[in-house]
Coordinates of C-alpha atoms in Angstrom, one line a residue:
X20 CA -9.1 -44.7 -71.8
X21 CA -10.8 -47.5 -70.5
X22 CA -11.0 -47.5 -66.7
X23 CA -9.4 -50.4 -65.1
X24 CA -11.4 -52.0 -62.5
X25 CA -9.7 -53.8 -59.9
X26 CA -10.1 -57.5 -60.1
X27 CA -12.1 -58.9 -57.4
X28 CA -12.4 -62.4 -57.0
X29 CA -15.2 -63.7 -55.0
X30 CA -14.6 -66.9 -53.1
X31 CA -17.4 -68.6 -51.1
X32 CA -16.5 -68.9 -47.4
X33 CA -18.3 -71.1 -45.0
X34 CA -18.7 -69.9 -41.4
X35 CA -17.4 -72.3 -38.7
X36 CA -20.1 -74.2 -36.8
X37 CA -20.5 -73.0 -33.2
X38 CA -19.3 -75.3 -30.5
X39 CA -17.0 -77.3 -32.8
X40 CA -13.3 -76.7 -32.2
X41 CA -13.9 -73.9 -29.7
X42 CA -10.7 -73.0 -27.8
X43 CA -10.5 -71.9 -24.2
X44 CA -10.3 -68.2 -23.4
X45 CA -6.8 -68.3 -22.1
X46 CA -5.5 -69.5 -25.5
X47 CA -6.4 -66.2 -27.0
X48 CA -4.2 -64.2 -24.5
X49 CA -1.0 -62.8 -26.0
X50 CA 1.8 -61.6 -23.8
X51 CA 4.0 -58.7 -24.8
X52 CA 7.1 -57.4 -23.1
X53 CA 5.1 -54.6 -21.5
X54 CA 2.5 -57.1 -20.1
X55 CA 5.2 -59.2 -18.5
X56 CA 6.9 -56.0 -17.0
X57 CA 3.6 -54.9 -15.5
X58 CA 2.9 -58.4 -14.1
X59 CA 6.4 -58.4 -12.5
X60 CA 5.8 -55.0 -11.0
X61 CA 2.5 -56.1 -9.5
X62 CA 4.0 -59.2 -8.0
X63 CA 6.9 -57.2 -6.5
X64 CA 4.4 -54.7 -5.2
X65 CA 2.4 -57.4 -3.4
X66 CA 5.5 -59.1 -2.0
X67 CA 6.9 -55.8 -0.6
X68 CA 3.6 -54.5 0.8
X69 CA 2.1 -57.7 2.2
X70 CA 4.1 -57.6 5.5
X71 CA 3.5 -53.9 5.9
X72 CA -0.2 -54.4 5.4
X73 CA -0.3 -57.2 8.0
X74 CA 1.5 -54.9 10.5
X75 CA -1.0 -52.1 9.7
X76 CA -3.9 -54.4 10.3
X77 CA -2.4 -55.7 13.6
X78 CA -1.8 -52.1 14.8
X79 CA -5.4 -51.1 13.9
X80 CA -6.7 -54.1 16.0
X81 CA -4.5 -53.0 18.9
X82 CA -5.7 -49.4 18.6
X83 CA -9.3 -50.6 18.6
X84 CA -8.7 -52.8 21.7
X85 CA -7.0 -49.9 23.6
X86 CA -9.8 -47.6 22.6
X87 CA -12.3 -50.1 24.1
X88 CA -10.2 -50.3 27.3
X89 CA -10.1 -46.5 27.5
X90 CA -13.8 -46.3 27.1
X91 CA -14.3 -49.0 29.8
X92 CA -12.0 -47.2 32.2
X93 CA -13.7 -43.8 31.6
X94 CA -17.0 -45.4 32.4
X95 CA -15.4 -46.9 35.6
X96 CA -14.0 -43.5 36.6
X97 CA -17.4 -41.9 36.0
X98 CA -19.1 -44.5 38.2
X99 CA -16.5 -44.0 40.9
X100 CA -17.0 -40.2 40.8
X101 CA -20.7 -40.8 41.1
X102 CA -20.1 -43.1 44.1
X103 CA -17.8 -40.5 45.7
X104 CA -20.4 -37.7 45.1
X105 CA -23.0 -39.8 46.9
X106 CA -21.0 -39.5 50.1
X107 CA -21.6 -35.8 50.2
X108 CA -25.3 -36.4 50.9
X109 CA -26.1 -36.7 54.7
X110 CA -29.0 -39.0 54.1
X111 CA -26.8 -41.5 52.2
X112 CA -24.2 -41.4 55.0
X113 CA -26.9 -42.0 57.6
X114 CA -28.3 -44.9 55.6
X115 CA -24.9 -46.5 55.2
X116 CA -24.1 -46.1 59.0
X117 CA -27.5 -47.7 59.8
X118 CA -27.1 -50.6 57.3
X119 CA -23.4 -51.4 57.5
X120 CA -22.5 -50.4 61.1
X121 CA -25.9 -51.0 62.7
X122 CA -25.9 -47.5 64.2
X123 CA -29.1 -46.1 65.7
X124 CA -30.1 -42.8 67.2
X125 CA -30.3 -42.5 71.0
X126 CA -33.6 -43.8 72.2
X127 CA -34.0 -46.2 69.3
X128 CA -33.8 -49.9 69.7
X129 CA -32.0 -52.1 67.2
X130 CA -32.8 -55.8 66.8
X131 CA -30.5 -58.3 65.1
X132 CA -32.5 -61.3 64.0
X133 CA -30.4 -64.5 63.9
X134 CA -31.5 -67.8 62.5
X135 CA -33.9 -66.2 60.0
X136 CA -34.5 -68.3 56.9
X137 CA -32.6 -67.2 53.8
X138 CA -34.5 -66.3 50.6
X139 CA -33.6 -69.8 49.2
X140 CA -35.4 -71.4 52.2
X141 CA -32.4 -73.4 53.4
X142 CA -32.6 -72.0 56.9
X143 CA -28.9 -72.3 57.4
X144 CA -26.7 -69.2 57.4
X145 CA -23.3 -69.6 55.7
X146 CA -20.2 -67.5 55.6
X147 CA -18.7 -66.2 52.3
X148 CA -16.6 -69.3 52.0
X149 CA -19.7 -71.6 52.3
X150 CA -19.1 -73.0 55.8
X151 CA -22.2 -73.0 58.1
X152 CA -22.5 -70.3 60.8
X153 CA -22.8 -71.7 64.3
X154 CA -25.8 -70.6 66.4
X155 CA -23.8 -71.1 69.6
X156 CA -21.9 -68.3 71.2
X157 CA -18.2 -69.3 71.4
X158 CA -15.4 -67.8 73.3
X159 CA -11.9 -68.1 71.9
X160 CA -9.5 -70.5 73.6
X161 CA -6.6 -68.2 73.3
X162 CA -6.1 -64.4 73.6
X163 CA -4.9 -63.6 70.1
X164 CA -3.8 -60.1 71.0
X165 CA -1.4 -61.5 73.7
X166 CA -0.2 -64.1 71.2
X167 CA 0.6 -61.5 68.6
X168 CA 2.3 -59.2 71.0
X169 CA 4.4 -62.0 72.4
X170 CA 5.3 -63.1 68.8
X171 CA 6.4 -59.6 67.9
X172 CA 8.4 -59.1 71.1
X173 CA 10.0 -62.6 70.9
X174 CA 11.1 -62.1 67.2
X175 CA 12.4 -58.6 68.0
X176 CA 14.4 -59.3 71.1
X177 CA 15.8 -62.8 70.4
X178 CA 19.1 -63.9 69.0
X179 CA 17.5 -66.9 67.2
X180 CA 17.4 -67.2 63.4
X181 CA 14.1 -67.3 61.6
X182 CA 14.3 -71.1 61.2
X183 CA 14.7 -71.5 65.0
X184 CA 11.7 -69.3 65.9
X185 CA 8.4 -71.1 66.3
X186 CA 5.0 -69.6 65.5
X187 CA 2.8 -68.7 68.6
X188 CA 0.0 -71.0 69.6
X189 CA -3.1 -69.4 68.1
X190 CA -5.2 -72.6 67.9
X191 CA -5.5 -73.0 71.7
X192 CA -4.0 -76.5 71.7
X193 CA -1.1 -75.7 74.0
X194 CA 1.4 -76.9 71.3
X195 CA 3.6 -74.0 70.1
X196 CA 3.8 -75.5 66.6
X197 CA 0.0 -75.3 66.3
X198 CA -0.4 -79.1 65.8
X199 CA -3.1 -80.8 67.8
X200 CA -2.0 -83.4 70.3
X201 CA -3.7 -86.6 71.3
X202 CA -4.8 -85.3 74.8
X203 CA -6.4 -82.1 73.4
X204 CA -8.5 -83.8 70.8

């Protein structure tokens, strides 16, 4: 029996030229039902979890901020404990009494230098608010202790309302309202 050979027909085929009629990559994508289902699940997953992730990030930032505050407060507490521990030392207490309160031992002499030039060389002493300090010794025009005592007694023993009460004269002008008059200026 003669063996039958399959018939094969050979057809010449030409390969397409490169670059001619090339399609973009997205044209070759084929969507199936499974791909669309997975894409829908991913979109739903992002929509559901996005607010939760934003909340998580905000809470993490708050935790980090509060941890920084706690660390700062712990450092402050440690510094304050160190400052309190310094007051147990007699030499430190003595130095503070000499510097702040101008205390001296019996027999020692303390000198307070007034009018010395500052480090900036201005030569004028100033208060904390920036006003110049007078070099003249001044006496107050009014006894503030007596004025305060009279104010307390007057407000406690009177039948007047708070609107009817007048502040005591602490400016030394003689006017109970504290306003300067023409004859005292």
